[in-house]
PDB file of C-alpha atoms in Angstrom:
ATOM      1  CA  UNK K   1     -23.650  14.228  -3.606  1.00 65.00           C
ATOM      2  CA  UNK K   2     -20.289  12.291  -4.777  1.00 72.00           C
ATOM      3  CA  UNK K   3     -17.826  11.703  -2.087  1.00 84.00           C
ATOM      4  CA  UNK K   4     -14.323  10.572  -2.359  1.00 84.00           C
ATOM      5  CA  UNK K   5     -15.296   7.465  -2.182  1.00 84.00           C
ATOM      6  CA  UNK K   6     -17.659   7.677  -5.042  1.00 88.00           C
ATOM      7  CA  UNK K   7     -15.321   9.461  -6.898  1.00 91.00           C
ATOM      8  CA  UNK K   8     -12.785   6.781  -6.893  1.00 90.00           C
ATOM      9  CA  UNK K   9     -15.257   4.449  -7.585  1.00 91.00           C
ATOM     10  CA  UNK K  10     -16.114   6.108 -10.851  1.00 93.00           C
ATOM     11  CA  UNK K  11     -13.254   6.411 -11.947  1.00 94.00           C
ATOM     12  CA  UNK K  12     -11.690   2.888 -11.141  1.00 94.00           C
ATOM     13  CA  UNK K  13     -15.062   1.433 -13.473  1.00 94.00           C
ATOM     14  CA  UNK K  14     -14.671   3.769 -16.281  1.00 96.00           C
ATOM     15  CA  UNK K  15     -10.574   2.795 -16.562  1.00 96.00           C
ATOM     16  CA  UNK K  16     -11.705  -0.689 -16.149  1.00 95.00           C
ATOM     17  CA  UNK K  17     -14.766  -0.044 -19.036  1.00 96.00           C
ATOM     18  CA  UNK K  18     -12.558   1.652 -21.035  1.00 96.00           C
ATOM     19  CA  UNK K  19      -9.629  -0.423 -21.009  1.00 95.00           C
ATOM     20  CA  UNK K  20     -11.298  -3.199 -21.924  1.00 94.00           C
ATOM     21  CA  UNK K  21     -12.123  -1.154 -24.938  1.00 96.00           C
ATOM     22  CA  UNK K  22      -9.085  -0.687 -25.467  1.00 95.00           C
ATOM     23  CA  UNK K  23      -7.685  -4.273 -25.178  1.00 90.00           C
ATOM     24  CA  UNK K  24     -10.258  -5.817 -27.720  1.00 92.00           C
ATOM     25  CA  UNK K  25      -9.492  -3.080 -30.212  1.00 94.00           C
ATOM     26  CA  UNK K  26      -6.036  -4.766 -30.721  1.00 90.00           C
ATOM     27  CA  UNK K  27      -4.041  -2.584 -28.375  1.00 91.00           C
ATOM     28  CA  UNK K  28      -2.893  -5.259 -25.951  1.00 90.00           C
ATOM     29  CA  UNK K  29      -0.491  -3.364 -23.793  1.00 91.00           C
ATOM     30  CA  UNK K  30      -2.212  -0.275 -23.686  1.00 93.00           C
ATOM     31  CA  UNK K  31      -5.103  -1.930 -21.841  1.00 93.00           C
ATOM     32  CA  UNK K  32      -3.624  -4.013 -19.632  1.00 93.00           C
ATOM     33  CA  UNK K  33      -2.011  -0.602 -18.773  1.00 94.00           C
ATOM     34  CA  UNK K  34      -5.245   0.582 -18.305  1.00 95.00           C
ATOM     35  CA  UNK K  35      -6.935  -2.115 -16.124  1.00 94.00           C
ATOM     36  CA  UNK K  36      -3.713  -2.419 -14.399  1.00 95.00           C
ATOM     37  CA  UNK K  37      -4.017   1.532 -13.420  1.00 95.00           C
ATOM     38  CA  UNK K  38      -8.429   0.712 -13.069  1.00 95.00           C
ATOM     39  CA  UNK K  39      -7.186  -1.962 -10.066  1.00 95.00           C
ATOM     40  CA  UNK K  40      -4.991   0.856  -8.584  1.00 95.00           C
ATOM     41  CA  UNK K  41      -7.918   3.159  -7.979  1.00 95.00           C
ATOM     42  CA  UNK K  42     -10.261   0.163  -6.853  1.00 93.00           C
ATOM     43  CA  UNK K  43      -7.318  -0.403  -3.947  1.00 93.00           C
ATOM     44  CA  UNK K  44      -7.409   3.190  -3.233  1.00 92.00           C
ATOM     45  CA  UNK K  45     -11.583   2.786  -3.069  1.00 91.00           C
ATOM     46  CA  UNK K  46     -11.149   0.035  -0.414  1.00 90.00           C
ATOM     47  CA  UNK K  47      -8.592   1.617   1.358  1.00 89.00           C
ATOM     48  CA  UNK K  48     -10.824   4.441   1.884  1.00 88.00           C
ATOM     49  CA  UNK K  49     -13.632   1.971   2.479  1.00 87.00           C
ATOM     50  CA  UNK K  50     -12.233   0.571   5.271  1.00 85.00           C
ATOM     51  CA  UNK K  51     -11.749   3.574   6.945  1.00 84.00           C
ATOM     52  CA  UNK K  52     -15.222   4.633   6.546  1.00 83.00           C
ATOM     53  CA  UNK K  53     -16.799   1.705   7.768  1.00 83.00           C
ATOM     54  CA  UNK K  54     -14.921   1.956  11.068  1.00 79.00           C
ATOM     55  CA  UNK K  55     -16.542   5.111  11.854  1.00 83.00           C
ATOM     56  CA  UNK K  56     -20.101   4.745  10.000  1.00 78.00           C
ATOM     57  CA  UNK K  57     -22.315   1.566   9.044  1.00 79.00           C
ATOM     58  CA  UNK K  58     -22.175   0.156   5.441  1.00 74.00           C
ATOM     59  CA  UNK K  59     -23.336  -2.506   3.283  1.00 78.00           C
ATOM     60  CA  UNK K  60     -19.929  -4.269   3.987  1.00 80.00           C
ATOM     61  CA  UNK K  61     -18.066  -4.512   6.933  1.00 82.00           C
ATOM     62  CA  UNK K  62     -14.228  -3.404   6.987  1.00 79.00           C
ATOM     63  CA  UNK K  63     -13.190  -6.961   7.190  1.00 85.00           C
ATOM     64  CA  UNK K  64     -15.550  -7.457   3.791  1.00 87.00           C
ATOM     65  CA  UNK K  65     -13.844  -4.110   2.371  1.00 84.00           C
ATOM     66  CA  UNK K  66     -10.626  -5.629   3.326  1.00 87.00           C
ATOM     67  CA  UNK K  67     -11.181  -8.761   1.460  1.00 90.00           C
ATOM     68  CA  UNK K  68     -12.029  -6.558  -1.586  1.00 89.00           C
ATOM     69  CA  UNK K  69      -8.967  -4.135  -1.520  1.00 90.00           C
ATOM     70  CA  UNK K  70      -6.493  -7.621  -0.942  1.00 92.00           C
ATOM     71  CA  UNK K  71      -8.081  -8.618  -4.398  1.00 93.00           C
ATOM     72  CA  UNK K  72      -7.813  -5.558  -5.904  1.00 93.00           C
ATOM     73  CA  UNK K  73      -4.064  -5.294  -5.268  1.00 94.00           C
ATOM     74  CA  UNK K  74      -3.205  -8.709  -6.403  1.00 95.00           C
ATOM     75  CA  UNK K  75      -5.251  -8.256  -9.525  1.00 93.00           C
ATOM     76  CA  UNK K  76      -2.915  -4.780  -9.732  1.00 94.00           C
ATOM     77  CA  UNK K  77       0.285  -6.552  -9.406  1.00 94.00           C
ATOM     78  CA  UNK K  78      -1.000  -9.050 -11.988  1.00 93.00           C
ATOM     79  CA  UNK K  79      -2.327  -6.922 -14.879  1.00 92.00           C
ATOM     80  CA  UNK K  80       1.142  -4.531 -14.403  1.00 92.00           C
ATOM     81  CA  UNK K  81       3.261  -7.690 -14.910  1.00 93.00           C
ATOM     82  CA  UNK K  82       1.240  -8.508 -17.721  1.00 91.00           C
ATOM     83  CA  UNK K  83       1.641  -5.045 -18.933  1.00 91.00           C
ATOM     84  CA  UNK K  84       5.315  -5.117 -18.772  1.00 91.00           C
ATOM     85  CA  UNK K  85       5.792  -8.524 -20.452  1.00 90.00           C
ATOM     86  CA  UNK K  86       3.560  -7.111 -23.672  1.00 87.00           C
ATOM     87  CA  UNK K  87       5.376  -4.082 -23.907  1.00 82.00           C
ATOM     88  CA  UNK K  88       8.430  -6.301 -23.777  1.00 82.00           C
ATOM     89  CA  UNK K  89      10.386  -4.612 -20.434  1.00 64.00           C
ATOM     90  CA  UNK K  90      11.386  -8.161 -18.947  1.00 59.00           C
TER      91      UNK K  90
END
């Protein structure tokens, strides 16, 4: 069975899949929309990652999940100001 986890997971690849998609179809700000919002749910997946492996064992350790959920929030912040300079908010 799917848990949160999972869930959040899914749903950060499939953003991620399907902006890309979206991006190479000519639809610039719309995907970096998308992969900025695909980031956002892989920060939420770490978050929730980290709190999991303090009470159960994982492939990764917390300090591993941390690592992962640092990136993922950077790369956030980076694909949303990319976002807003295409769509021309600056």
């Amino acid at each position: 069975m799917l848990g949160t986890r999972g869930v959040a997971a899914v749903m950060a690849g499939v953003t991620m899949t399907v902006a890309i998609i979206v991006f190479r179809s000519g639809r610039k700000p719309l995907g970096l929309w998308l992969l900025s919002a695909g980031f956002f749910m892989a920060s939420i997946w770490s978050a929730l990652s980290i709190f999991w492996t303090q009470e159960n064992t994982g492939a990764l350790s917390s300090e591993s999940h941390l690592l992962l959920g640092t990136t993922a929030v950077a790369a956030t912040i980076y694909y949303w100001m990319l976002a807003k300079e295409a769509a021309g908010e600056w």
